């Protein structure tokens, strides 16, 4: 899925400062220095995969709300209040390495600028939402293809250093929560490593299963060194039936050290179901049946007709509700279900990315957000489980 991103780190920082006012947090200086523990963590044997979490979490992506850098503090508060009122507990959004480490480390010392990430963490916690972060994309100084933030980093250790610092700040007992005792802590418990690494648009110039496997293991080891309770999830895959076997073939040791696999099963409701079942069958064939699945994106645009993942506006509410209900009762080992996405600008009829949002830009309820509420209710209602095997 193509995600809209902010115009640049400077814009992100500016909107973060403004948004911080709405949650009345006393931020620290926004920067920290420290020597990375990544080399130490990579030297240790990787920890085995964590057990699947109890129950299933439901939520929606909010990346456009933060990344577009267009929301006023009041608009941000209104949107997150409306989201929490649906019953959702999880909000998925980027943790931007490029904004948090704009300059390269010197003599092994990293200089972190936490303004953007602090704003996301604080705003979500203030609305009783748990952040499901995607740790991406490559900082300018670390890009393997200069000028392409979707290119993988030249060094997995540099990426892992950010992932580790992020977990130490926002995970269980993290520095951010200690610095803001007046805020009810909602520590990050699950971290996605990259977004769609099997999609050439997000892993430029072309997907590389072996390189991604190494990046995942480096990040997971680094995170485990500071927060062993965090679940580190393979980034949202568009084609898990092909990419998962390729990763395991390239790096066989990875099989026993995965906490979860996130997937993006776009398509009609029946296609969504088939893709989830296919992902589970693939994990089973790889001897990884205990690894939970996270559906971290699915959804539809309502403009223009004929666009990828298009559905007529009148039909989308029924698709939202029925898909949530089905996934809620599907016995495929799902740990989370996250719809894409909460709000989009609804400006350009020719731009499909402007019409995935289920809530109005003014936070007024819509048939889609009503269907989301109903779908969450259906998903947790007592019902006979739906067999994963079909």
Coordinates of C-alpha atoms in Angstrom, one line a residue:
X1 CA 0.0 0.0 0.0
X2 CA 1.3 3.4 -0.9
X3 CA 1.5 5.6 2.2
X4 CA 1.5 9.4 2.1
X5 CA 4.4 10.9 3.9
X6 CA 5.3 14.3 5.3
X7 CA 7.2 16.8 3.2
X8 CA 10.2 16.5 5.4
X9 CA 11.6 16.3 8.9
X10 CA 11.4 20.0 9.4
X11 CA 7.7 20.1 8.8
X12 CA 7.2 17.1 11.0
X13 CA 9.0 18.8 13.9
X14 CA 7.0 21.9 13.5
X15 CA 3.7 20.2 13.6
X16 CA 4.9 18.0 16.5
X17 CA 5.6 21.1 18.6
X18 CA 2.2 22.5 17.9
X19 CA 0.4 19.2 18.5
X20 CA 2.2 18.8 21.8
X21 CA 0.3 21.8 23.2
X22 CA -3.0 19.9 23.0
X23 CA -1.8 17.2 25.4
X24 CA -0.1 19.6 27.8
X25 CA 3.0 17.5 28.2
X26 CA 6.2 18.9 29.7
X27 CA 8.7 17.6 27.1
X28 CA 12.4 17.4 27.8
X29 CA 14.9 19.1 25.5
X30 CA 13.9 16.7 22.7
X31 CA 17.4 15.4 22.2
X32 CA 19.6 12.8 23.9
X33 CA 23.0 11.5 23.5
X34 CA 24.2 8.0 24.2
X35 CA 26.5 5.2 23.1
X36 CA 24.6 2.4 21.4
X37 CA 24.4 -1.1 22.9
X38 CA 23.7 -2.6 19.5
X39 CA 27.0 -4.4 19.1
X40 CA 26.7 -6.0 22.5
X41 CA 23.1 -7.1 21.8
X42 CA 24.0 -8.6 18.4
X43 CA 26.8 -10.6 20.0
X44 CA 24.4 -12.5 22.3
X45 CA 22.4 -15.5 21.0
X46 CA 19.0 -14.4 19.7
X47 CA 16.2 -14.9 22.1
X48 CA 13.5 -17.4 21.0
X49 CA 10.2 -16.0 19.7
X50 CA 7.8 -14.8 22.4
X51 CA 4.5 -16.6 23.0
X52 CA 1.5 -15.2 21.2
X53 CA -0.3 -12.5 23.1
X54 CA -3.6 -13.3 24.8
X55 CA -6.7 -12.1 22.9
X56 CA -6.9 -10.0 19.8
X57 CA -6.4 -6.2 19.6
X58 CA -8.4 -4.0 17.2
X59 CA -7.5 -0.6 15.8
X60 CA -6.8 1.6 12.8
X61 CA -3.9 3.3 11.1
X62 CA -3.4 7.0 12.0
X63 CA -0.3 7.7 9.9
X64 CA -1.9 10.4 7.8
X65 CA -3.0 12.2 10.9
X66 CA 0.5 12.6 12.1
X67 CA 2.6 12.4 8.9
X68 CA 0.7 14.9 6.7
X69 CA 1.7 17.7 9.1
X70 CA -1.6 19.5 8.5
X71 CA -3.6 18.9 11.7
X72 CA -4.1 21.7 14.2
X73 CA -3.9 20.7 17.9
X74 CA -7.7 20.9 18.1
X75 CA -8.2 18.7 15.0
X76 CA -5.7 16.1 16.4
X77 CA -7.6 16.0 19.6
X78 CA -11.0 15.7 17.9
X79 CA -9.8 12.9 15.6
X80 CA -8.2 10.8 18.4
X81 CA -11.2 11.3 20.7
X82 CA -13.5 10.1 18.0
X83 CA -11.3 7.1 17.3
X84 CA -11.1 6.1 21.0
X85 CA -14.9 6.4 21.2
X86 CA -15.2 3.6 18.6
X87 CA -13.8 1.1 21.0
X88 CA -10.4 0.7 19.2
X89 CA -7.4 0.3 21.5
X90 CA -4.6 0.3 19.0
X91 CA -3.4 3.0 16.6
X92 CA -0.7 2.2 14.0
X93 CA 1.6 4.9 12.8
X94 CA 5.2 5.5 11.8
X95 CA 8.1 6.0 14.1
X96 CA 10.3 8.0 11.7
X97 CA 14.0 7.3 12.0
X98 CA 14.6 10.1 9.5
X99 CA 13.0 12.6 11.9
X100 CA 14.6 11.2 15.1
X101 CA 18.2 10.9 13.9
X102 CA 18.7 13.6 11.2
X103 CA 22.5 13.5 11.6
X104 CA 24.9 10.6 11.6
X105 CA 26.5 9.4 14.9
X106 CA 29.9 10.7 15.8
X107 CA 32.5 8.4 17.5
X108 CA 29.7 6.0 18.2
X109 CA 27.5 8.6 19.9
X110 CA 23.9 9.0 18.6
X111 CA 22.1 12.3 18.8
X112 CA 18.3 11.7 19.1
X113 CA 15.7 14.3 18.3
X114 CA 12.5 12.9 19.9
X115 CA 10.1 15.7 19.1
X116 CA 8.0 13.8 16.5
X117 CA 7.9 10.4 18.3
X118 CA 7.2 12.1 21.7
X119 CA 4.2 13.8 20.2
X120 CA 2.8 10.6 18.7
X121 CA 3.3 8.6 21.9
X122 CA 1.9 11.4 24.1
X123 CA -1.1 12.1 22.0
X124 CA -2.1 8.5 21.7
X125 CA -1.6 7.8 25.4
X126 CA -3.6 10.9 26.3
X127 CA -6.5 9.2 24.4
X128 CA -6.0 5.8 25.9
X129 CA -4.7 4.3 22.6
X130 CA -1.7 2.0 22.4
X131 CA 0.8 2.9 19.7
X132 CA 1.7 0.2 17.2
X133 CA 4.8 1.7 15.6
X134 CA 6.4 0.9 12.3
X135 CA 10.1 1.7 12.7
X136 CA 10.9 3.3 9.3
X137 CA 12.4 4.8 7.0
X138 CA 16.1 5.4 6.4
X139 CA 17.7 8.5 7.8
X140 CA 19.3 10.6 5.0
X141 CA 22.9 9.9 6.1
X142 CA 22.3 6.1 6.2
X143 CA 20.5 5.5 2.8
X144 CA 21.9 2.8 0.6
X145 CA 20.4 4.8 -2.4
X146 CA 21.1 8.5 -1.7
X147 CA 18.0 10.5 -1.8
X148 CA 15.7 7.5 -1.4
X149 CA 14.4 7.1 2.2
X150 CA 12.7 3.9 1.2
X151 CA 16.0 2.3 0.4
X152 CA 17.4 0.1 3.1
X153 CA 20.1 1.4 5.4
X154 CA 23.7 0.7 4.4
X155 CA 24.2 -0.7 7.9
X156 CA 21.6 -2.8 9.8
X157 CA 23.4 -1.8 13.0
X158 CA 22.5 1.9 12.4
X159 CA 18.8 1.0 12.0
X160 CA 19.0 -1.3 15.0
X161 CA 20.4 1.5 17.1
X162 CA 17.3 3.6 16.5
X163 CA 15.0 0.7 17.1
X164 CA 16.8 0.1 20.4
X165 CA 16.6 3.7 21.5
X166 CA 13.0 3.8 20.5
X167 CA 12.1 0.8 22.6
X168 CA 14.1 2.1 25.6
X169 CA 12.2 5.3 25.5
X170 CA 8.6 4.2 24.7
X171 CA 8.5 0.5 25.8
X172 CA 7.8 -0.9 29.2
X173 CA 9.3 1.3 31.9
X174 CA 10.7 3.6 29.2
X175 CA 12.3 7.0 29.7
X176 CA 9.4 8.8 28.1
X177 CA 6.9 7.5 30.6
X178 CA 9.2 8.2 33.5
X179 CA 9.6 11.8 32.3
X180 CA 5.8 12.3 32.2
X181 CA 4.4 10.8 35.4
X182 CA 1.1 12.8 34.9
X183 CA 0.4 10.8 31.8
X184 CA -1.1 7.4 32.1
X185 CA 1.5 5.1 30.5
X186 CA 0.6 3.2 27.4
X187 CA 3.9 1.6 26.7
X188 CA 4.6 0.2 23.2
X189 CA 4.3 -3.6 23.3
X190 CA 4.6 -4.5 19.6
X191 CA 7.0 -3.0 17.1
X192 CA 6.9 -3.5 13.3
X193 CA 10.2 -3.7 11.6
X194 CA 9.8 -1.7 8.3
X195 CA 6.7 -1.4 6.1
X196 CA 6.2 -3.8 3.2
X197 CA 9.8 -4.9 2.7
X198 CA 8.5 -7.2 -0.1
X199 CA 7.2 -4.2 -2.1
X200 CA 9.8 -2.4 -4.3
X201 CA 8.1 0.9 -3.5
X202 CA 9.1 0.6 0.1
X203 CA 12.4 -1.4 -0.3
X204 CA 14.1 0.5 -3.1
X205 CA 15.3 -0.5 -5.6
X206 CA 14.0 -4.1 -5.2
X207 CA 13.0 -6.4 -2.3
X208 CA 15.7 -8.5 -0.8
X209 CA 14.5 -11.2 1.5
X210 CA 18.0 -12.0 2.9
X211 CA 18.8 -8.3 3.6
X212 CA 15.5 -7.8 5.3
X213 CA 16.0 -11.0 7.4
X214 CA 19.3 -9.6 8.6
X215 CA 17.7 -6.2 9.4
X216 CA 14.9 -7.8 11.3
X217 CA 17.2 -10.0 13.4
X218 CA 19.5 -7.0 14.2
X219 CA 16.6 -4.9 15.3
X220 CA 15.1 -7.6 17.3
X221 CA 18.3 -8.4 19.2
X222 CA 18.8 -4.7 19.9
X223 CA 15.2 -4.2 21.2
X224 CA 15.4 -7.4 23.3
X225 CA 18.5 -6.0 25.0
X226 CA 16.4 -3.1 26.5
X227 CA 12.9 -4.5 26.6
X228 CA 12.6 -8.3 26.4
X229 CA 8.8 -8.1 26.8
X230 CA 8.4 -6.3 23.4
X231 CA 7.1 -8.3 20.5
X232 CA 9.1 -7.5 17.4
X233 CA 7.1 -8.2 14.3
X234 CA 8.1 -8.8 10.7
X235 CA 7.0 -5.7 8.8
X236 CA 3.7 -5.8 6.9
X237 CA 4.1 -8.2 4.0
X238 CA 2.0 -7.9 0.8
X239 CA 2.9 -11.4 -0.3
X240 CA 3.8 -13.5 2.7
X241 CA 3.4 -16.8 0.9
X242 CA 6.5 -16.0 -1.2
X243 CA 8.5 -13.7 1.0
X244 CA 8.4 -15.7 4.2
X245 CA 9.9 -18.9 2.6
X246 CA 12.5 -16.7 0.9
X247 CA 13.6 -15.2 4.2
X248 CA 13.9 -18.5 6.0
X249 CA 15.8 -20.1 3.1
X250 CA 18.2 -17.2 3.1
X251 CA 18.6 -17.1 6.9
X252 CA 17.4 -20.4 8.4
X253 CA 18.0 -19.3 12.0
X254 CA 15.3 -16.7 11.7
X255 CA 12.6 -19.4 11.9
X256 CA 12.9 -19.7 15.7
X257 CA 13.3 -16.1 16.4
X258 CA 10.2 -14.3 15.1
X259 CA 7.7 -12.9 17.5
X260 CA 5.0 -12.2 14.9
X261 CA 4.4 -11.6 11.2
X262 CA 2.4 -8.6 10.0
X263 CA 0.5 -8.9 6.7
X264 CA -1.4 -6.5 4.4
X265 CA -4.2 -8.6 2.8
X266 CA -5.8 -6.0 0.6
X267 CA -8.7 -7.1 -1.7
X268 CA -12.4 -7.8 -1.4
X269 CA -13.6 -9.4 1.8
X270 CA -13.2 -12.9 0.4
X271 CA -9.7 -12.1 -0.8
X272 CA -8.7 -10.7 2.6
X273 CA -9.9 -14.0 4.2
X274 CA -8.0 -16.1 1.6
X275 CA -4.8 -14.1 2.1
X276 CA -4.9 -14.5 5.8
X277 CA -5.5 -18.2 5.5
X278 CA -2.6 -18.4 3.0
X279 CA -0.2 -16.7 5.4
X280 CA -1.1 -19.1 8.2
X281 CA -0.6 -22.1 5.9
X282 CA 2.8 -20.8 4.9
X283 CA 3.9 -20.4 8.5
X284 CA 2.7 -23.9 9.3
X285 CA 4.6 -25.3 6.3
X286 CA 7.7 -23.5 7.6
X287 CA 7.3 -25.0 11.1
X288 CA 6.3 -21.6 12.5
X289 CA 2.7 -22.4 13.3
X290 CA 3.0 -20.9 16.8
X291 CA 4.0 -17.5 15.4
X292 CA 1.0 -15.0 15.6
X293 CA -0.3 -13.1 12.6
X294 CA -1.0 -9.3 12.7
X295 CA -3.3 -7.9 10.1
X296 CA -1.9 -4.4 10.2
X297 CA -3.4 -3.0 7.0
X298 CA -6.5 -3.8 5.0
X299 CA -9.1 -1.3 3.5
X300 CA -10.5 0.3 0.5
X301 CA -10.5 3.7 -1.3
X302 CA -13.7 5.2 -2.7
X303 CA -12.2 7.3 -5.5
X304 CA -11.5 7.2 -8.3
X305 CA -13.5 4.3 -9.8
X306 CA -11.1 1.7 -11.1
X307 CA -8.3 2.5 -8.7
X308 CA -6.5 -0.3 -6.9
X309 CA -8.5 -1.4 -3.9
X310 CA -11.5 0.7 -5.0
X311 CA -15.0 0.1 -3.7
X312 CA -18.1 2.3 -4.1
X313 CA -18.7 4.5 -1.1
X314 CA -22.2 3.0 -0.6
X315 CA -20.7 -0.5 -0.3
X316 CA -17.6 0.2 1.8
X317 CA -19.5 0.2 5.2
X318 CA -20.7 -3.4 4.7
X319 CA -17.3 -4.5 3.7
X320 CA -15.7 -3.0 6.8
X321 CA -18.2 -4.5 9.1
X322 CA -18.2 -8.0 7.6
X323 CA -14.4 -8.2 7.3
X324 CA -13.9 -7.2 10.9
X325 CA -16.5 -9.7 12.0
X326 CA -14.9 -12.5 10.0
X327 CA -11.4 -11.8 11.2
X328 CA -12.6 -11.6 14.8
X329 CA -13.7 -15.2 14.7
X330 CA -11.2 -16.6 12.3
X331 CA -9.1 -19.3 14.0
X332 CA -5.8 -18.4 12.3
X333 CA -3.9 -17.1 15.3
X334 CA -4.5 -13.4 14.8
X335 CA -3.0 -11.1 17.4
X336 CA -4.3 -7.8 16.0
X337 CA -6.5 -6.4 13.2
X338 CA -5.9 -2.9 12.1
X339 CA -7.9 -1.1 9.3
X340 CA -6.2 1.3 6.9
X341 CA -7.0 4.1 7.6
X342 CA -8.7 6.5 10.0
X343 CA -8.7 9.8 8.1
X344 CA -7.5 11.1 4.7
X345 CA -7.9 14.6 3.2
X346 CA -10.7 13.8 0.7
X347 CA -9.5 16.6 -1.6
X348 CA -8.4 15.2 -4.9
X349 CA -10.9 12.9 -6.6
X350 CA -8.2 11.5 -8.9
X351 CA -5.9 10.6 -6.0
X352 CA -6.9 7.2 -4.5
X353 CA -4.8 7.9 -1.4
X354 CA -7.1 10.8 -0.4
X355 CA -10.1 8.5 0.0
X356 CA -9.1 5.5 2.2
X357 CA -10.1 7.3 5.4
X358 CA -13.2 6.2 7.2
X359 CA -13.8 9.3 9.2
X360 CA -14.5 12.8 7.9
X361 CA -11.6 15.4 8.1
X362 CA -13.7 17.3 10.6
X363 CA -14.1 14.2 12.8
X364 CA -17.8 14.0 12.1
X365 CA -19.1 10.4 12.1
X366 CA -19.7 8.6 8.8
X367 CA -21.4 5.4 7.7
X368 CA -17.9 3.9 7.5
X369 CA -16.9 4.8 11.1
X370 CA -20.3 3.5 12.2
X371 CA -19.6 0.3 10.4
X372 CA -16.2 0.1 12.1
X373 CA -17.9 0.4 15.5
X374 CA -20.4 -2.3 14.5
X375 CA -17.6 -4.5 13.1
X376 CA -15.7 -4.3 16.4
X377 CA -18.8 -5.3 18.3
X378 CA -19.4 -8.2 16.0
X379 CA -15.8 -9.3 16.2
X380 CA -15.9 -9.8 19.9
X381 CA -19.4 -11.2 20.1
X382 CA -19.7 -14.9 21.1
X383 CA -19.8 -17.0 18.0
X384 CA -18.6 -20.3 16.6
X385 CA -14.9 -20.0 15.5
X386 CA -14.3 -20.0 11.7
X387 CA -11.8 -22.6 10.8
X388 CA -8.6 -21.3 9.4
X389 CA -8.3 -24.1 6.9
X390 CA -11.6 -23.1 5.2

